[in-house]
Structure formats: structure tokens, C-alpha cells
Amino acid sequence: MEIRKVQLSGGTTYTVSLPKSWATEHRIDAGSAVRLHPKGNGSLLVESAGDTGGDERTTTVDSGGLDRDGLARTIHALYVVGVDRIRLVDDTTHSTERRSTITRLAGQLSGLEVLETTDTEITLRSLLDPGSVSIHKSVLRLKLITLGMARDAMRAFVTGDRSLADTVIERDDEADKLFAMVTRYFRRSLSDLAVIDELDHSRDELFEYYYVARQFERIADHAEKIARLANEDALTDDLDETLSSYADRARTIVDHAADVALSNAHVGMGYDTTANRDALVDEITAFSHELHGRGEPEEIHRVGLVLDSIERTAEYGANIAEMAVQRTARQGELPDA
């Protein structure tokens, strides 16, 4: 860190000199342009106009040796780290099946489209403009999808509704798609000051949104897991009521935590949420011990797996509450002792 005095130039303009070593490193001379990013927290970020921030990021990949899973992981990784244009090159030509696979994979990521194709090259491009993206609304939507999945997965499990279970499994792609988009812009904010300006959030805020979205994505994964455990047999009434009650309480924990994190509910609800998590986990642990030797082993095994997912859902809800408390502390709004 360097401290430099502000000078008054021409009676109307304040000026401050730039460190020569930094200017030399970034090829800045007299007359060069720099980008200024004023922040509400009192900071002013200076970026050389020649830096890559704001420019389109392009990556070329030799995709000839990648199977479907390899393509999926590669495209997803490049998307979430902020690449705008992905060129997939295969010197042996892309087969019709591979073209269809790449098109489907691109469709699983928000704003990613097939831009152009040749026999040996397929180019994907992100058409999303950061200025048109609302991270707050995206995380709120992810919350609604996640809680809906968790509710329907539990209903499918206790009633043996395979059709409803299949719907839950399909919706996990929608949750993954939203989380990937939030991750993309959080990652971009770490290296691109222009993206921070367009999203109109600080890095602190974007990290908090990313962290909350990560918990929702994990909850959605457990909803999918519960849905996959559903079969055509309904549970006995006592197990039905117990599991449904635990699942309802876990969803309430998530819902209340999200209200504090995303809708500015009083931070006291965040503290209550953590206490409610502790109580629910204790009850689930005690009930799990009671299950051994009760009923059919296969059914009890499935119930045990569901209980684990319910407990983890509550834990992820508590994580959201803890982040909400931390955000309130960062803003200096915790209640006085």
C-alpha cells in the first residue's frame, strides 16, 4: 500500500499520481486512458484500459478425445469461470450425434448458444449481458425451485408417486442451471471490474449470493436423491407422518433462513433458525436409532437415507442463516447487546 497526497489542479480538479512501477508494468504513459470504478464504500478502483476486463474471453478446446461426460464437464467449467466464446475443435469432424450432444449441453446453461458450426469446429457463445442479469432475483427463483422440489420429493416418497418423483428429478437440471449462472458471475467479479459495475453488487454481496445459492443447489440435490428413492409402495402411516413432519420442519428452516438472507427479515430469525436446526437434528438422530430392527430391512434402509437428506437440508438452511447473520454484521446492523 502507498499513501499519496491529493493535489488540486486548475482550481477544479483533484489529481493523484500513479505508482511508476505499476504504470510501466501496464504500459501506461502520458495520455494513456485508465478506467475508474468509484465504489460506495469509499474506494476508487483504477484499471488500465489495456487490461482484459470487459473484453470477450475466448477458449479453444481440442474436443476430439472427449466423451459425453468429458464434454459436459469441459463446457460447464469454461462457462462458470466466465469464458464467453468456446471453440470445440475436432480434426476428425464432429458427428451428427456429437453435434446434438453439444447442443443439448449448451441448452443446460443459461444464455449459452451454438453460434456457428463447421465440419471440424463448433462455437458456443454466451449471449447473456451482465447488465440484464439480476443475481438477487435468480437466487430467489432458485429458492422457490429448491423448496418446491423438496416438498414434492417427500410427497412422492411417502405416497409412492413415481410420476411426481420423475418430475422432481427433471427439475434438478433447472436448479443446476441457475446455480451455474450465479457461479459464473461471481467468478467473473473476481477478475473483471466492469462486471461488478454492471451487476451493481459489491464482491462481498456477490460472494454472499453465491454461498446461499450453493446451499440451495445442495438441497436440490438431496430432493433429487429422495425422489430417486421413491418406489410404488406407500409408507406405513406412522412413518409417513414422522418423515413428513421432519421434512416440513427442515423446509421451514430453509425458508426462514432465506427470508433473512434475501428478503431482509429480522436477523433474530436467523438465530432462531439455527436453534431449530439443532432441535430437529437431535430428534432425527434419536428416531434413527429407534428404526433398527423395525419393519422390512429394505424399507428401513430407504427411510434412513431419507432421514439423512432431511437432516442435511436443515444443515444447509442453517448455513444460509449463518451467512445472513454475517452479512448483517458486515453491514453493522446487528442488534445491540
CSV table of C-alpha atoms in Angstrom, one decimal:
chain,number,residue,atom,x,y,z
A,1,MET,CA,0.0,0.0,0.0
A,2,GLU,CA,1.2,3.5,-0.8
A,3,ILE,CA,-0.1,6.8,0.5
A,4,ARG,CA,-0.2,9.7,-1.9
A,5,LYS,CA,-1.4,13.3,-1.4
A,6,VAL,CA,-4.3,14.6,-3.5
A,7,GLN,CA,-3.4,17.7,-5.5
A,8,LEU,CA,-5.7,20.4,-6.7
A,9,SER,CA,-5.2,21.0,-10.4
A,10,GLY,CA,-6.6,24.0,-12.3
A,11,GLY,CA,-8.7,25.0,-9.3
A,12,THR,CA,-11.5,22.5,-10.1
A,13,THR,CA,-9.9,19.0,-10.5
A,14,TYR,CA,-8.4,16.8,-7.9
A,15,THR,CA,-5.4,14.6,-9.1
A,16,VAL,CA,-3.2,11.9,-7.6
A,17,SER,CA,-0.1,10.4,-9.2
A,18,LEU,CA,0.1,6.7,-10.2
A,19,PRO,CA,3.0,4.5,-9.0
A,20,LYS,CA,5.5,4.4,-11.8
A,21,SER,CA,6.2,0.7,-11.4
A,22,TRP,CA,2.5,-0.1,-11.9
A,23,ALA,CA,2.2,2.3,-14.8
A,24,THR,CA,5.3,0.8,-16.5
A,25,GLU,CA,4.0,-2.8,-16.0
A,26,HIS,CA,0.8,-1.9,-17.7
A,27,ARG,CA,2.3,0.3,-20.4
A,28,ILE,CA,0.8,3.5,-19.2
A,29,ASP,CA,2.3,6.7,-20.4
A,30,ALA,CA,1.3,10.4,-20.5
A,31,GLY,CA,-2.0,10.5,-22.5
A,32,SER,CA,-3.0,6.8,-21.8
A,33,ALA,CA,-6.5,6.1,-20.7
A,34,VAL,CA,-7.5,4.3,-17.5
A,35,ARG,CA,-10.8,3.1,-16.2
A,36,LEU,CA,-12.1,4.4,-12.9
A,37,HIS,CA,-14.6,2.5,-10.8
A,38,PRO,CA,-16.0,4.5,-7.9
A,39,LYS,CA,-17.5,2.4,-5.1
A,40,GLY,CA,-20.0,3.3,-2.4
A,41,ASN,CA,-17.7,2.1,0.3
A,42,GLY,CA,-15.2,5.0,-0.3
A,43,SER,CA,-12.8,3.1,-2.6
A,44,LEU,CA,-11.9,4.0,-6.1
A,45,LEU,CA,-10.5,1.2,-8.3
A,46,VAL,CA,-8.2,2.1,-11.1
A,47,GLU,CA,-7.8,-0.3,-14.1
A,48,SER,CA,-5.6,0.1,-17.1
A,49,ALA,CA,-7.6,0.4,-20.3
A,50,GLY,CA,-5.4,-2.3,-21.8
A,51,ASP,CA,-6.4,-4.9,-19.3
A,52,THR,CA,-8.6,-7.7,-20.4
A,53,GLY,CA,-11.5,-6.8,-18.1
A,54,GLY,CA,-14.7,-6.3,-20.2
A,55,ASP,CA,-13.3,-7.9,-23.3
A,56,GLU,CA,-14.7,-11.1,-24.7
A,57,ARG,CA,-13.0,-14.2,-23.4
A,58,THR,CA,-12.4,-17.0,-26.0
A,59,THR,CA,-11.0,-20.5,-25.4
A,60,THR,CA,-10.3,-23.2,-28.0
A,61,VAL,CA,-10.5,-26.9,-26.9
A,62,ASP,CA,-9.4,-30.0,-28.8
A,63,SER,CA,-12.6,-32.0,-28.1
A,64,GLY,CA,-11.8,-35.0,-30.3
A,65,GLY,CA,-10.9,-37.3,-27.4
A,66,LEU,CA,-13.7,-36.2,-25.1
A,67,ASP,CA,-16.7,-38.5,-24.5
A,68,ARG,CA,-20.1,-37.0,-23.4
A,69,ASP,CA,-19.2,-36.7,-19.8
A,70,GLY,CA,-15.9,-35.1,-20.7
A,71,LEU,CA,-17.7,-32.6,-23.0
A,72,ALA,CA,-20.2,-31.8,-20.2
A,73,ARG,CA,-17.5,-31.2,-17.6
A,74,THR,CA,-15.4,-29.1,-20.0
A,75,ILE,CA,-18.3,-26.9,-21.3
A,76,HIS,CA,-19.6,-26.4,-17.7
A,77,ALA,CA,-16.1,-25.5,-16.3
A,78,LEU,CA,-15.5,-22.9,-19.1
A,79,TYR,CA,-18.9,-21.4,-18.6
A,80,VAL,CA,-18.7,-21.0,-14.9
A,81,VAL,CA,-15.2,-19.4,-14.9
A,82,GLY,CA,-16.5,-16.8,-17.3
A,83,VAL,CA,-15.5,-17.8,-20.8
A,84,ASP,CA,-17.7,-16.0,-23.4
A,85,ARG,CA,-16.8,-18.0,-26.6
A,86,ILE,CA,-16.0,-21.7,-26.6
A,87,ARG,CA,-14.5,-23.2,-29.7
A,88,LEU,CA,-14.7,-27.1,-29.8
A,89,VAL,CA,-12.4,-28.4,-32.4
A,90,ASP,CA,-12.3,-32.0,-33.7
A,91,ASP,CA,-10.0,-32.6,-36.7
A,92,THR,CA,-11.8,-35.8,-37.5
A,93,THR,CA,-15.1,-33.9,-37.9
A,94,HIS,CA,-18.0,-33.7,-35.4
A,95,SER,CA,-20.5,-36.5,-35.9
A,96,THR,CA,-24.2,-35.7,-36.1
A,97,GLU,CA,-24.7,-37.4,-32.7
A,98,ARG,CA,-21.9,-35.3,-31.1
A,99,ARG,CA,-23.4,-32.1,-32.6
A,100,SER,CA,-26.7,-32.9,-31.0
A,101,THR,CA,-25.0,-33.7,-27.7
A,102,ILE,CA,-23.1,-30.4,-27.6
A,103,THR,CA,-26.3,-28.5,-28.5
A,104,ARG,CA,-28.1,-30.2,-25.5
A,105,LEU,CA,-25.3,-29.5,-23.2
A,106,ALA,CA,-25.3,-25.8,-24.2
A,107,GLY,CA,-29.0,-25.7,-23.5
A,108,GLN,CA,-28.4,-26.7,-19.9
A,109,LEU,CA,-26.6,-23.4,-19.2
A,110,SER,CA,-28.3,-20.0,-19.2
A,111,GLY,CA,-27.5,-17.9,-22.2
A,112,LEU,CA,-25.1,-20.3,-23.9
A,113,GLU,CA,-26.0,-20.9,-27.5
A,114,VAL,CA,-24.5,-22.6,-30.6
A,115,LEU,CA,-23.2,-19.7,-32.6
A,116,GLU,CA,-21.7,-21.5,-35.7
A,117,THR,CA,-20.7,-24.9,-36.8
A,118,THR,CA,-18.4,-26.4,-39.5
A,119,ASP,CA,-17.3,-30.0,-40.1
A,120,THR,CA,-14.5,-29.7,-37.6
A,121,GLU,CA,-15.5,-26.8,-35.3
A,122,ILE,CA,-18.5,-25.9,-33.1
A,123,THR,CA,-18.5,-22.5,-31.5
A,124,LEU,CA,-20.6,-21.8,-28.4
A,125,ARG,CA,-21.2,-18.2,-27.2
A,126,SER,CA,-22.7,-16.8,-24.0
A,127,LEU,CA,-25.3,-14.2,-25.1
A,128,LEU,CA,-26.1,-13.1,-21.5
A,129,ASP,CA,-25.4,-9.4,-20.8
A,130,PRO,CA,-24.4,-8.9,-17.2
A,131,GLY,CA,-26.4,-5.7,-17.2
A,132,SER,CA,-29.6,-7.6,-17.8
A,133,VAL,CA,-29.0,-10.2,-15.1
A,134,SER,CA,-30.5,-9.9,-11.6
A,135,ILE,CA,-28.5,-12.0,-9.2
A,136,HIS,CA,-30.9,-11.3,-6.4
A,137,LYS,CA,-33.9,-12.5,-8.4
A,138,SER,CA,-32.0,-15.5,-9.7
A,139,VAL,CA,-31.2,-16.7,-6.2
A,140,LEU,CA,-34.8,-16.1,-5.1
A,141,ARG,CA,-36.0,-18.2,-8.0
A,142,LEU,CA,-33.6,-20.9,-7.1
A,143,LYS,CA,-35.0,-20.9,-3.6
A,144,LEU,CA,-38.5,-21.4,-4.9
A,145,ILE,CA,-37.4,-24.2,-7.2
A,146,THR,CA,-35.5,-25.9,-4.4
A,147,LEU,CA,-38.2,-25.7,-1.8
A,148,GLY,CA,-40.8,-27.0,-4.3
A,149,MET,CA,-38.5,-29.9,-5.2
A,150,ALA,CA,-38.0,-30.8,-1.6
A,151,ARG,CA,-41.8,-30.7,-0.9
A,152,ASP,CA,-42.7,-32.8,-3.9
A,153,ALA,CA,-39.9,-35.3,-3.4
A,154,MET,CA,-41.1,-36.0,0.1
A,155,ARG,CA,-44.7,-36.4,-1.1
A,156,ALA,CA,-43.6,-38.7,-3.8
A,157,PHE,CA,-41.6,-40.8,-1.4
A,158,VAL,CA,-44.3,-41.3,1.3
A,159,THR,CA,-47.1,-41.9,-1.3
A,160,GLY,CA,-45.2,-43.9,-3.8
A,161,ASP,CA,-45.9,-41.5,-6.6
A,162,ARG,CA,-43.3,-42.3,-9.3
A,163,SER,CA,-44.6,-39.7,-11.8
A,164,LEU,CA,-44.2,-36.9,-9.2
A,165,ALA,CA,-40.7,-38.3,-8.4
A,166,ASP,CA,-39.7,-38.1,-12.0
A,167,THR,CA,-40.8,-34.5,-12.2
A,168,VAL,CA,-38.6,-33.6,-9.2
A,169,ILE,CA,-35.6,-35.4,-10.9
A,170,GLU,CA,-36.1,-33.4,-14.1
A,171,ARG,CA,-36.3,-30.1,-12.2
A,172,ASP,CA,-32.8,-30.6,-10.7
A,173,ASP,CA,-31.5,-29.5,-14.1
A,174,GLU,CA,-33.3,-26.2,-13.7
A,175,ALA,CA,-31.7,-25.7,-10.3
A,176,ASP,CA,-28.3,-26.6,-11.6
A,177,LYS,CA,-28.7,-24.1,-14.5
A,178,LEU,CA,-29.5,-21.2,-12.1
A,179,PHE,CA,-26.6,-22.1,-9.8
A,180,ALA,CA,-24.2,-22.3,-12.7
A,181,MET,CA,-25.2,-18.8,-13.8
A,182,VAL,CA,-24.8,-17.3,-10.3
A,183,THR,CA,-21.4,-19.0,-10.1
A,184,ARG,CA,-20.4,-17.6,-13.5
A,185,TYR,CA,-20.9,-14.0,-12.5
A,186,PHE,CA,-19.4,-14.5,-9.0
A,187,ARG,CA,-16.3,-15.9,-10.7
A,188,ARG,CA,-16.2,-13.1,-13.3
A,189,SER,CA,-16.5,-10.5,-10.5
A,190,LEU,CA,-13.2,-11.6,-9.1
A,191,SER,CA,-11.2,-10.5,-12.2
A,192,ASP,CA,-13.5,-8.2,-14.1
A,193,LEU,CA,-14.3,-4.8,-12.6
A,194,ALA,CA,-16.7,-4.0,-15.4
A,195,VAL,CA,-18.9,-6.9,-14.4
A,196,ILE,CA,-19.2,-5.7,-10.9
A,197,ASP,CA,-20.4,-2.3,-12.2
A,198,GLU,CA,-22.9,-4.0,-14.5
A,199,LEU,CA,-24.3,-6.3,-11.8
A,200,ASP,CA,-24.4,-3.4,-9.3
A,201,HIS,CA,-23.2,-5.5,-6.4
A,202,SER,CA,-20.0,-5.5,-4.4
A,203,ARG,CA,-17.8,-8.5,-4.3
A,204,ASP,CA,-18.9,-9.1,-0.7
A,205,GLU,CA,-22.6,-9.2,-1.8
A,206,LEU,CA,-21.8,-11.5,-4.8
A,207,PHE,CA,-20.0,-13.9,-2.6
A,208,GLU,CA,-22.9,-14.0,-0.2
A,209,TYR,CA,-25.4,-14.7,-3.0
A,210,TYR,CA,-23.1,-17.4,-4.4
A,211,TYR,CA,-22.8,-19.0,-1.0
A,212,VAL,CA,-26.6,-19.0,-0.4
A,213,ALA,CA,-27.2,-20.3,-3.9
A,214,ARG,CA,-24.7,-23.1,-3.2
A,215,GLN,CA,-26.7,-24.2,-0.2
A,216,PHE,CA,-29.9,-24.2,-2.4
A,217,GLU,CA,-28.2,-26.3,-5.0
A,218,ARG,CA,-27.2,-28.9,-2.4
A,219,ILE,CA,-30.7,-29.0,-1.1
A,220,ALA,CA,-32.0,-29.6,-4.6
A,221,ASP,CA,-29.5,-32.5,-5.0
A,222,HIS,CA,-31.0,-34.1,-1.8
A,223,ALA,CA,-34.5,-33.6,-3.1
A,224,GLU,CA,-33.5,-35.4,-6.2
A,225,LYS,CA,-31.9,-38.2,-4.1
A,226,ILE,CA,-35.2,-38.6,-2.1
A,227,ALA,CA,-37.2,-38.7,-5.4
A,228,ARG,CA,-34.9,-41.5,-6.7
A,229,LEU,CA,-35.6,-43.5,-3.6
A,230,ALA,CA,-39.3,-43.4,-4.2
A,231,ASN,CA,-41.0,-46.6,-5.4
A,232,GLU,CA,-44.6,-47.6,-5.9
A,233,ASP,CA,-45.1,-48.6,-2.3
A,234,ALA,CA,-46.5,-46.0,0.1
A,235,LEU,CA,-45.1,-45.9,3.6
A,236,THR,CA,-47.0,-47.0,6.7
A,237,ASP,CA,-49.0,-44.3,8.4
A,238,ASP,CA,-46.6,-43.8,11.4
A,239,LEU,CA,-43.5,-43.5,9.2
A,240,ASP,CA,-45.4,-41.3,6.8
A,241,GLU,CA,-46.4,-38.8,9.5
A,242,THR,CA,-43.0,-38.7,11.1
A,243,LEU,CA,-41.0,-38.2,7.9
A,244,SER,CA,-43.4,-35.6,6.6
A,245,SER,CA,-43.2,-33.7,9.9
A,246,TYR,CA,-39.4,-33.7,9.8
A,247,ALA,CA,-39.3,-32.7,6.2
A,248,ASP,CA,-41.8,-29.8,6.8
A,249,ARG,CA,-39.6,-28.5,9.6
A,250,ALA,CA,-36.4,-28.7,7.5
A,251,ARG,CA,-38.1,-26.7,4.7
A,252,THR,CA,-39.3,-24.1,7.2
A,253,ILE,CA,-35.7,-23.8,8.5
A,254,VAL,CA,-34.5,-23.1,4.9
A,255,ASP,CA,-37.4,-20.8,4.2
A,256,HIS,CA,-36.9,-18.6,7.3
A,257,ALA,CA,-33.1,-18.5,6.7
A,258,ALA,CA,-33.7,-17.4,3.2
A,259,ASP,CA,-36.0,-14.7,4.3
A,260,VAL,CA,-33.2,-13.2,6.4
A,261,ALA,CA,-30.6,-13.6,3.7
A,262,LEU,CA,-32.7,-12.4,0.7
A,263,SER,CA,-35.7,-10.5,2.0
A,264,ASN,CA,-34.2,-8.5,4.9
A,265,ALA,CA,-36.2,-10.3,7.6
A,266,HIS,CA,-35.0,-9.5,11.1
A,267,VAL,CA,-31.7,-11.2,12.0
A,268,GLY,CA,-33.3,-12.7,15.1
A,269,MET,CA,-35.0,-15.2,12.8
A,270,GLY,CA,-31.5,-16.3,11.7
A,271,TYR,CA,-30.6,-17.2,15.3
A,272,ASP,CA,-33.9,-19.0,15.8
A,273,THR,CA,-33.3,-21.0,12.6
A,274,THR,CA,-30.0,-22.3,14.0
A,275,ALA,CA,-31.7,-23.3,17.2
A,276,ASN,CA,-34.5,-25.0,15.3
A,277,ARG,CA,-31.9,-26.9,13.3
A,278,ASP,CA,-30.2,-28.2,16.4
A,279,ALA,CA,-33.6,-29.4,17.9
A,280,LEU,CA,-34.5,-31.2,14.6
A,281,VAL,CA,-31.2,-32.9,14.2
A,282,ASP,CA,-31.4,-34.2,17.8
A,283,GLU,CA,-34.9,-35.7,17.1
A,284,ILE,CA,-33.8,-37.2,13.8
A,285,THR,CA,-30.8,-38.8,15.5
A,286,ALA,CA,-33.0,-40.4,18.2
A,287,PHE,CA,-35.6,-41.6,15.7
A,288,SER,CA,-32.9,-43.2,13.5
A,289,HIS,CA,-31.7,-45.3,16.5
A,290,GLU,CA,-35.3,-46.5,17.0
A,291,LEU,CA,-35.6,-47.7,13.4
A,292,HIS,CA,-33.2,-50.6,13.7
A,293,GLY,CA,-35.0,-53.9,13.8
A,294,ARG,CA,-38.3,-52.3,12.9
A,295,GLY,CA,-40.2,-53.3,9.7
A,296,GLU,CA,-38.7,-54.6,6.4
A,297,PRO,CA,-34.9,-54.0,6.2
A,298,GLU,CA,-35.1,-52.6,2.7
A,299,GLU,CA,-37.8,-50.1,3.7
A,300,ILE,CA,-35.9,-49.1,6.8
A,301,HIS,CA,-32.7,-48.6,4.8
A,302,ARG,CA,-34.6,-46.3,2.4
A,303,VAL,CA,-36.1,-44.4,5.3
A,304,GLY,CA,-32.6,-44.0,6.9
A,305,LEU,CA,-31.3,-42.4,3.6
A,306,VAL,CA,-34.2,-40.0,3.5
A,307,LEU,CA,-33.7,-39.0,7.1
A,308,ASP,CA,-30.1,-38.2,6.3
A,309,SER,CA,-31.2,-36.0,3.4
A,310,ILE,CA,-33.7,-34.2,5.6
A,311,GLU,CA,-31.0,-33.6,8.2
A,312,ARG,CA,-28.7,-32.2,5.6
A,313,THR,CA,-31.4,-30.0,4.3
A,314,ALA,CA,-31.8,-28.5,7.7
A,315,GLU,CA,-28.0,-28.1,8.0
A,316,TYR,CA,-27.8,-26.2,4.7
A,317,GLY,CA,-30.7,-24.0,5.9
A,318,ALA,CA,-28.7,-23.2,9.0
A,319,ASN,CA,-25.7,-22.4,6.8
A,320,ILE,CA,-27.8,-19.8,5.0
A,321,ALA,CA,-28.9,-18.3,8.3
A,322,GLU,CA,-25.3,-18.1,9.4
A,323,MET,CA,-24.4,-16.2,6.2
A,324,ALA,CA,-27.3,-13.9,6.8
A,325,VAL,CA,-26.0,-13.1,10.3
A,326,GLN,CA,-22.5,-12.5,8.9
A,327,ARG,CA,-24.0,-10.2,6.2
A,328,THR,CA,-25.8,-8.2,8.9
A,329,ALA,CA,-22.6,-8.0,10.9
A,330,ARG,CA,-20.7,-6.7,7.8
A,331,GLN,CA,-23.3,-4.0,7.4
A,332,GLY,CA,-23.0,-3.1,11.1
A,333,GLU,CA,-26.7,-3.8,11.8
A,334,LEU,CA,-26.5,-6.5,14.5
A,335,PRO,CA,-28.8,-5.7,17.4
A,336,ASP,CA,-27.1,-4.1,20.4
A,337,ALA,CA,-26.3,-6.3,23.4
